[in-house]
Coordinates of C-alpha atoms in Angstrom, one line a residue:
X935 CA -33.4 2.7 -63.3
X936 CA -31.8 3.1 -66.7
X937 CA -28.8 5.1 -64.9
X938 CA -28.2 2.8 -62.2
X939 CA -28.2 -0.1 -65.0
X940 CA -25.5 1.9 -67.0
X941 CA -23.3 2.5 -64.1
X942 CA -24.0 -1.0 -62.8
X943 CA -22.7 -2.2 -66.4
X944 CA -19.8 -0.2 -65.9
X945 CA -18.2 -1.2 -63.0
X946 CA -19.0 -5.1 -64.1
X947 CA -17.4 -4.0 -67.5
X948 CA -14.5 -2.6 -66.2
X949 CA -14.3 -5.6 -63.6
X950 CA -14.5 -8.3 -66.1
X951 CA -11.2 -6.5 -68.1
X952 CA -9.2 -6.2 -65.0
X953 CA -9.6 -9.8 -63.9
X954 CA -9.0 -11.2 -67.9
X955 CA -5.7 -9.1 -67.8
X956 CA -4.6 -10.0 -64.3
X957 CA -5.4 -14.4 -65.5
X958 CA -3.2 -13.4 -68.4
X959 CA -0.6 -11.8 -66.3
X960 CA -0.5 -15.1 -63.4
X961 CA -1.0 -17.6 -66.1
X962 CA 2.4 -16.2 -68.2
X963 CA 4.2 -15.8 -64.2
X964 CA 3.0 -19.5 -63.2
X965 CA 4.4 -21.1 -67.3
X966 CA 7.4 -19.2 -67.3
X967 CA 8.2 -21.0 -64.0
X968 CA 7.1 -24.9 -64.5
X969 CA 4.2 -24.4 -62.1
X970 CA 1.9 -26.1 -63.4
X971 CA -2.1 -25.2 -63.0
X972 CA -5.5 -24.9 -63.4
X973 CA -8.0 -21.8 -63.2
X974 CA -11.1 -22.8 -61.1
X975 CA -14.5 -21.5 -62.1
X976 CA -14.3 -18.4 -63.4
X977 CA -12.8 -18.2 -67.0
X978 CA -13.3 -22.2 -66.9
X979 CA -17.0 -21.8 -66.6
X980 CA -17.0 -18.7 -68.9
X981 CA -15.4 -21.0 -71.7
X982 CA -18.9 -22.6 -71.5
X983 CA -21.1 -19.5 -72.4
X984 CA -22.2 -18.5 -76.0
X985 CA -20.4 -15.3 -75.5
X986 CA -17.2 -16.2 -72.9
X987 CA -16.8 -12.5 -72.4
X988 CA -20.1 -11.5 -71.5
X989 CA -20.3 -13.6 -68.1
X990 CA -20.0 -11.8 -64.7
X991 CA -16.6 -12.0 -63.7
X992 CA -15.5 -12.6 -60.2
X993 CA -12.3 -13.4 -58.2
X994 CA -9.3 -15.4 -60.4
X995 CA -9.4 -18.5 -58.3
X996 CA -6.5 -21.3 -59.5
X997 CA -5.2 -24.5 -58.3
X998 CA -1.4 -26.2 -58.3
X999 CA -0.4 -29.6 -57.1
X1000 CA 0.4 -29.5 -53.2
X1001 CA 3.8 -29.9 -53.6
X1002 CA 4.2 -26.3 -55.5
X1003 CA 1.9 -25.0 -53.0
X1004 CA 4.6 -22.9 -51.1
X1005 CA 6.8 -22.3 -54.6
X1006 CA 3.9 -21.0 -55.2
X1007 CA 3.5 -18.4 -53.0
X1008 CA 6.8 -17.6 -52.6
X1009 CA 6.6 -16.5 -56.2
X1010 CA 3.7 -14.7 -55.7
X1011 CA 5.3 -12.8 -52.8
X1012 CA 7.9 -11.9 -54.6
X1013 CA 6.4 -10.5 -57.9
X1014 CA 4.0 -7.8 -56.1
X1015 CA 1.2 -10.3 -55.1
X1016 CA 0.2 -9.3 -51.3
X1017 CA -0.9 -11.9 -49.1
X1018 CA -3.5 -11.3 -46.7
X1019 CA -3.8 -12.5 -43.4
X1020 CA -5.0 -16.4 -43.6
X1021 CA -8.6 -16.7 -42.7
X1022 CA -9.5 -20.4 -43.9
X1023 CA -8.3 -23.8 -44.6
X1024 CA -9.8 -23.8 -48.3
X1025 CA -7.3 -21.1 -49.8
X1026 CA -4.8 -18.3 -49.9
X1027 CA -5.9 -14.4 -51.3
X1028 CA -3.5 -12.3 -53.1
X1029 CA -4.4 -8.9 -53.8
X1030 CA -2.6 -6.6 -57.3
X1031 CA -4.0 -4.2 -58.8
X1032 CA -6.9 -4.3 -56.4
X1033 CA -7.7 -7.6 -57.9
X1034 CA -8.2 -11.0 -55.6
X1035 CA -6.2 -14.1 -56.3
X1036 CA -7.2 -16.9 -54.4
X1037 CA -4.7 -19.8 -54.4
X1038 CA -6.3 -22.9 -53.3
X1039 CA -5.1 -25.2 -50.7
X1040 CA -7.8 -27.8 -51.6
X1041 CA -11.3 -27.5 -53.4
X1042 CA -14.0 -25.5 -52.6
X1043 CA -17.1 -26.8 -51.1
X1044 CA -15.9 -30.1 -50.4
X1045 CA -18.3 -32.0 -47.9
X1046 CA -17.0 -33.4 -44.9
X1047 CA -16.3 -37.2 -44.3
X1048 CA -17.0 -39.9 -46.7
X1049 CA -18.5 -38.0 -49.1
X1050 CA -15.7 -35.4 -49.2
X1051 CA -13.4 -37.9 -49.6
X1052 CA -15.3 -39.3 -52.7
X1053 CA -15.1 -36.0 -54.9
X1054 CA -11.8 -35.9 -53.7
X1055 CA -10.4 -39.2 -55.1
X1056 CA -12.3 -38.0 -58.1
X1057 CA -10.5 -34.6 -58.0
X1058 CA -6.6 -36.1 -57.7
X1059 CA -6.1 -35.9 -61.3
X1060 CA -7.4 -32.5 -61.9
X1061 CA -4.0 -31.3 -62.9
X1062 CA -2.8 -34.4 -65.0
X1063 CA -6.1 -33.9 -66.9
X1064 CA -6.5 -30.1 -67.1
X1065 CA -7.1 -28.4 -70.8
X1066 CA -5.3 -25.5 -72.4
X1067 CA -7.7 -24.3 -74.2
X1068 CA -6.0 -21.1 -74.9
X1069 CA -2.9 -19.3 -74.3
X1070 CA -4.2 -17.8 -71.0
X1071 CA -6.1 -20.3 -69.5
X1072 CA -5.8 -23.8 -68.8
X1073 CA -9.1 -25.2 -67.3
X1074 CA -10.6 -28.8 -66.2
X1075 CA -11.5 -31.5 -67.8
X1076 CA -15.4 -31.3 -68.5
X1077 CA -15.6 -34.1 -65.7
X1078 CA -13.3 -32.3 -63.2
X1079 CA -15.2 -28.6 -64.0
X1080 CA -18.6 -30.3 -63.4
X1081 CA -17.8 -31.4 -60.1
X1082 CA -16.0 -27.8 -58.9
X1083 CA -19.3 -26.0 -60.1
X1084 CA -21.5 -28.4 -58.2
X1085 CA -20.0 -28.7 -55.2
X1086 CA -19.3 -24.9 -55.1
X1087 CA -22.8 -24.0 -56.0
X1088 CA -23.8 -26.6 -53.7
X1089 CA -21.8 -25.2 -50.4
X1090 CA -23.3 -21.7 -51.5
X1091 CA -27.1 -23.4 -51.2
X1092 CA -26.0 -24.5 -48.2
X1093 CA -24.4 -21.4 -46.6
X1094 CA -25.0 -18.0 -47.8
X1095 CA -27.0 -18.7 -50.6
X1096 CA -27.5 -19.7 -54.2
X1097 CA -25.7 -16.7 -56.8
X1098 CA -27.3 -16.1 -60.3
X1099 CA -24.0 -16.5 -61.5
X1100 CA -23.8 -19.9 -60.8
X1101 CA -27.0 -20.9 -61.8
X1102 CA -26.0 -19.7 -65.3
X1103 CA -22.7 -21.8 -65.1
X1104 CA -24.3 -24.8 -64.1
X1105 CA -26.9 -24.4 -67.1
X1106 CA -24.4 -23.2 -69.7
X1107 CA -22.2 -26.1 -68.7
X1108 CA -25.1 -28.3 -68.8
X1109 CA -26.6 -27.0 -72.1
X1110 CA -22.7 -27.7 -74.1
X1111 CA -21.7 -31.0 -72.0
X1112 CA -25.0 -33.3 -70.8
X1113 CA -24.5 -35.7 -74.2
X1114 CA -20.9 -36.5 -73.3
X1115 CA -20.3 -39.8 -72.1
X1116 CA -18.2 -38.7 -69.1
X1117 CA -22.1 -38.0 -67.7
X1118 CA -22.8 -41.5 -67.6
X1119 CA -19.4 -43.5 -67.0
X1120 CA -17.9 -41.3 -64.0
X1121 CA -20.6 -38.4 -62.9
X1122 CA -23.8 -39.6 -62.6
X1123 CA -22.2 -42.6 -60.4
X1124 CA -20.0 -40.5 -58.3
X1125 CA -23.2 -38.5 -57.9
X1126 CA -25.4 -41.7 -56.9
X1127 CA -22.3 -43.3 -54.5
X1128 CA -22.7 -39.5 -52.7
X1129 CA -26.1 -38.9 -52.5
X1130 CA -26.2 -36.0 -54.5
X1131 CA -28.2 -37.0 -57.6
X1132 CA -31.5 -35.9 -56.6
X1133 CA -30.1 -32.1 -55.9
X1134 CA -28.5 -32.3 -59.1
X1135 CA -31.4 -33.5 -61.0
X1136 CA -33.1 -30.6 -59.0
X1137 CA -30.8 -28.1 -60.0
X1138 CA -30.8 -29.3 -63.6
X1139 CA -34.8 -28.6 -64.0
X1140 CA -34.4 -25.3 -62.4
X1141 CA -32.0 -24.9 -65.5
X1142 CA -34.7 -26.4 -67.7
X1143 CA -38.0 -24.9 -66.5
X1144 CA -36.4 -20.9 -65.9
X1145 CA -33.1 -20.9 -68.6
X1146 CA -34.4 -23.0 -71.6
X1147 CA -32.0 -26.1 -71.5
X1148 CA -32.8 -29.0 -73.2
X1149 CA -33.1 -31.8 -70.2
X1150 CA -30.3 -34.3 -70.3
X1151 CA -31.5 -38.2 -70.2
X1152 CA -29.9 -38.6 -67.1
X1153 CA -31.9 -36.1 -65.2
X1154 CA -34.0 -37.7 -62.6
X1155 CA -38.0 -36.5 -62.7
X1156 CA -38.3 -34.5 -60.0
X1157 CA -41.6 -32.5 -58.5
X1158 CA -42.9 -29.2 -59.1
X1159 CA -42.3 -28.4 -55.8
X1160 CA -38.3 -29.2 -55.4
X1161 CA -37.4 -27.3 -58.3
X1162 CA -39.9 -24.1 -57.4
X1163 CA -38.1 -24.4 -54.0
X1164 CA -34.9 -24.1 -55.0
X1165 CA -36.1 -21.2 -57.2
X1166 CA -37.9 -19.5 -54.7
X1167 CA -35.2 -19.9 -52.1
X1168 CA -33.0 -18.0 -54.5
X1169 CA -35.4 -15.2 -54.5
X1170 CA -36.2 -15.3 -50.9
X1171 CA -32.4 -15.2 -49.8
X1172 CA -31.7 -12.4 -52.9
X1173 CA -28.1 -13.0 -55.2
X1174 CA -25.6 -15.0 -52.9
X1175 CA -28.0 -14.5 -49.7
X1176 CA -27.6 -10.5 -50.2
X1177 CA -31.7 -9.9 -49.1
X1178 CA -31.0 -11.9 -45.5
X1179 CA -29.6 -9.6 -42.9
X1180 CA -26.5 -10.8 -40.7
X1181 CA -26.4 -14.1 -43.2
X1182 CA -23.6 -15.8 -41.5
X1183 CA -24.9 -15.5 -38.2
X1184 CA -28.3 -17.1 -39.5
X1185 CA -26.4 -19.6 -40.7
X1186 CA -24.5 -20.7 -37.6
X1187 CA -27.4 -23.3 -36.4
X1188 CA -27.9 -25.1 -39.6
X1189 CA -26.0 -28.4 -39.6
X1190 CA -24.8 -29.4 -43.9
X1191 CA -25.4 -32.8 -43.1
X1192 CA -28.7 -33.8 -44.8
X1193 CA -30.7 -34.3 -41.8
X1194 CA -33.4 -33.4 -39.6
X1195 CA -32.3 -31.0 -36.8
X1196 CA -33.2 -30.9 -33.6
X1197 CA -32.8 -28.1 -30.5
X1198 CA -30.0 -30.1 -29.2
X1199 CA -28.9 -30.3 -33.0
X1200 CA -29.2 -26.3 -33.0
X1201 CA -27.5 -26.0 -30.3
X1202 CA -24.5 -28.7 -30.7
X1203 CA -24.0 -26.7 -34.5
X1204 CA -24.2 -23.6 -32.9
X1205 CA -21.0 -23.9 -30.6
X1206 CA -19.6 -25.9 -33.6
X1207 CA -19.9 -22.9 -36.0
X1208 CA -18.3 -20.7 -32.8
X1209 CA -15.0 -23.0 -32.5
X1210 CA -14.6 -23.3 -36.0
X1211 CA -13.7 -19.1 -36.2
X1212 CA -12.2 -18.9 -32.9
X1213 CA -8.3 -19.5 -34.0
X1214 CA -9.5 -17.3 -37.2
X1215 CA -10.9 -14.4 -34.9
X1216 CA -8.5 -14.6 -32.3
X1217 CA -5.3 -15.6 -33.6
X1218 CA -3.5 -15.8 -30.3
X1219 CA -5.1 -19.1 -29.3
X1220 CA -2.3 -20.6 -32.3
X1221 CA -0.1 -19.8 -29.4
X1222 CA -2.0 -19.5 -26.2
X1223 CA -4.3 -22.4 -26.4
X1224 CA -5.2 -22.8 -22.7
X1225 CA -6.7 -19.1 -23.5
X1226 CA -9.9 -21.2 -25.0
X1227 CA -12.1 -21.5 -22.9
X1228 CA -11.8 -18.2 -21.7
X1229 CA -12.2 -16.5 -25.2
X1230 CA -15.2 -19.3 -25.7
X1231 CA -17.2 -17.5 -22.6
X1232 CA -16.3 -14.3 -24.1
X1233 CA -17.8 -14.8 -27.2
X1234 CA -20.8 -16.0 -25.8
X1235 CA -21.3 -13.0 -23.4
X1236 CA -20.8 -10.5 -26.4
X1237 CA -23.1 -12.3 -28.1
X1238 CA -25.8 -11.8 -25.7
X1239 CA -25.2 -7.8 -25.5
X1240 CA -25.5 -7.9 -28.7
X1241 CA -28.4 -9.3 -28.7
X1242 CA -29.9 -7.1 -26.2
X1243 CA -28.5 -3.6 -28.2
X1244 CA -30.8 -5.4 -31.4
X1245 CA -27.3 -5.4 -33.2
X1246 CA -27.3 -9.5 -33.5
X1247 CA -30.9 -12.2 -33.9
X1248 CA -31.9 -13.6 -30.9
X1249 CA -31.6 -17.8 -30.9
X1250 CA -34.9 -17.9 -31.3
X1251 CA -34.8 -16.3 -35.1
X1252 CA -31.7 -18.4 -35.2
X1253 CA -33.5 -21.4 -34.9
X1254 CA -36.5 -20.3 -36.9
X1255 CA -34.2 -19.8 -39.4
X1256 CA -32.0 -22.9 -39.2
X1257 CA -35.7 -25.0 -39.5
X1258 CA -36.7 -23.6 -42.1
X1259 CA -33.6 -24.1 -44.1
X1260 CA -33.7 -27.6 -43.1
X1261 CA -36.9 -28.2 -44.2
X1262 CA -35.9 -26.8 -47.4
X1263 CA -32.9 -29.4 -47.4
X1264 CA -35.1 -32.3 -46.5
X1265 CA -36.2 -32.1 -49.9
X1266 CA -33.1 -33.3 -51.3
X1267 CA -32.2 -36.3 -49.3
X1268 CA -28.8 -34.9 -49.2
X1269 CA -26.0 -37.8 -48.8
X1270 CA -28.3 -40.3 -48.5
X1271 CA -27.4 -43.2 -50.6
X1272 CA -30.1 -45.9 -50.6

């Protein structure tokens, strides 16, 4: 155990110096050409820790104004940044020095509809308002981090599943922040007018009862058994869902929308989560869309060989699955606003 430990420490060592030198090297590239920025999550929640260096480092994940947005990668392009092939709506990934950049086109985890559209009105300063706190990184505000570290860790509960990392970031954010006034004026409002309160409040005791916090005022008293869910879920599902075979596919029933699912829920979702990665998986149809329907059939019938060779979950586990992360869910009255 003690080998695998050292070697494990290693790599995340050696990791955690290869993405500080490559923020250095994009934050100097982005000044020296009036783009201005702001590093999402990573360094931005490290700032937070006791020791900054000492958290888990991932991928260097930054935001400009929209109107820099193809400056931007232009500028990338040009000074050895590789773009790979677009996959998503949320952002663009770089690759140098084997290290991923992910230039965002919007924020991650945003919710869709109203709700979205709330953190998003909340978010349109983010620039304006962003910190240089030193040379090599410009951050959030504490209001504007708070709501990318929810709503990410958030979409991760929701999808593929909760990552220690961000459970630390949300407490060590928590720990150096809750006594600020931002709390009460503009976060704990915005998290009332979208129905997220109660998962934050959730969150928070996790924070409390299993990383020795002290528990802000404006935490809501919540029961034993929402914040031992949300724990337990975390060791069910293993770091960022790692434990649950085929994740995404388990996933592809279970509506984000707070409430109770039904087969015809299931089933609606499922062809939803299908037509949402069809232009992804087949590019072609950016061309060729009268080819949908056809590729929609396809997918379907190679789903069901699948199936049958034991290589995919039947529905059935599907929708096991997709209840009992639902049920899980239910405990949160997610959205709901009265």
């Amino acid at each position: 155990i003690y080998d695998l430990w050292f070697k494990k420490s290693i790599r995340v060592t050696t990791w955690g110096v290869a993405a500080a030198q490559g923020r250095k090297a994009l934050s100097k590239l982005l000044s020296e050409n009036g783009i201005k920025f702001v590093i999402l999550k990573g360094a931005s929640s490290a700032y937070y820790y006791p020791a900054p260096d000492k958290r888990n480092a991932g991928d260097v994940d930054f935001y400009v104004e929209s109107s820099d947005l193809e400056r931007t990668r232009e500028l990338l392009s040009d000074n050895g940044y590789i773009m790979e092939p677009d996959h998503n709506d949320v952002h663009y990934t770089f690759i140098k020095n084997r290290l991923p950049f992910e230039l965002h086109k919007t924020f991650p985890g945003l919710p869709e509809g109203k709700v979205g559209e709330a953190f998003l009105e909340e978010l349109s300063d983010i620039i304006d308002r962003a910190e240089c706190v030193a040379e090599d990184l410009s951050k959030p505000s504490d209001f504007h981090h708070g709501i990318i570290i929810f709503l990410h860790t958030l979409h991760h509960m929701l999808s593929c599943g909760l990552g220690i990392r961000q459970f630390c970031d949300w407490a060590c954010f928590v720990k150096e922040t809750h006594k600020k006034p931002f709390w009460e004026e503009r976060f704990i409002p915005l998290l009332k007018k979208t129905g997220t309160l109660i998962f934050a409040s959730v969150l928070t005791e996790s924070c409390v009862r299993y990383l020795n916090i002290e528990r802000p005022d404006w935490c809501l008293l919540v029961t034993e058994d929402q914040y031992e869910s949300l724990v337990n879920e975390l060791y069910r599902s293993g770091n960022f869902g790692r434990k649950i075979e085929n994740n995404t596919t388990a996933n592809s029933m279970f509506a984000k929308d707070g409430k109770k699912l039904t087969l015809w829920g299931k089933t609606i979702q499922l062809f939803r989560s299908l037509n949402s990665t069809n232009k992804i998986v087949f590019p072609i149809l950016n061309k060729a869309p009268y080819l949908y329907p056809f590729i929609m059939i396809y997918r379907v019938l190679r789903y069901i060989v699948l199936v049958i060779k034991g290589e995919r979950k039947k529905l059935s586990e599907l929708s096991k699955n997709a209840t009992e992360k639902n049920d899980f869910f239910l405990k949160f009255d997610l959205y709901k606003t009265k």
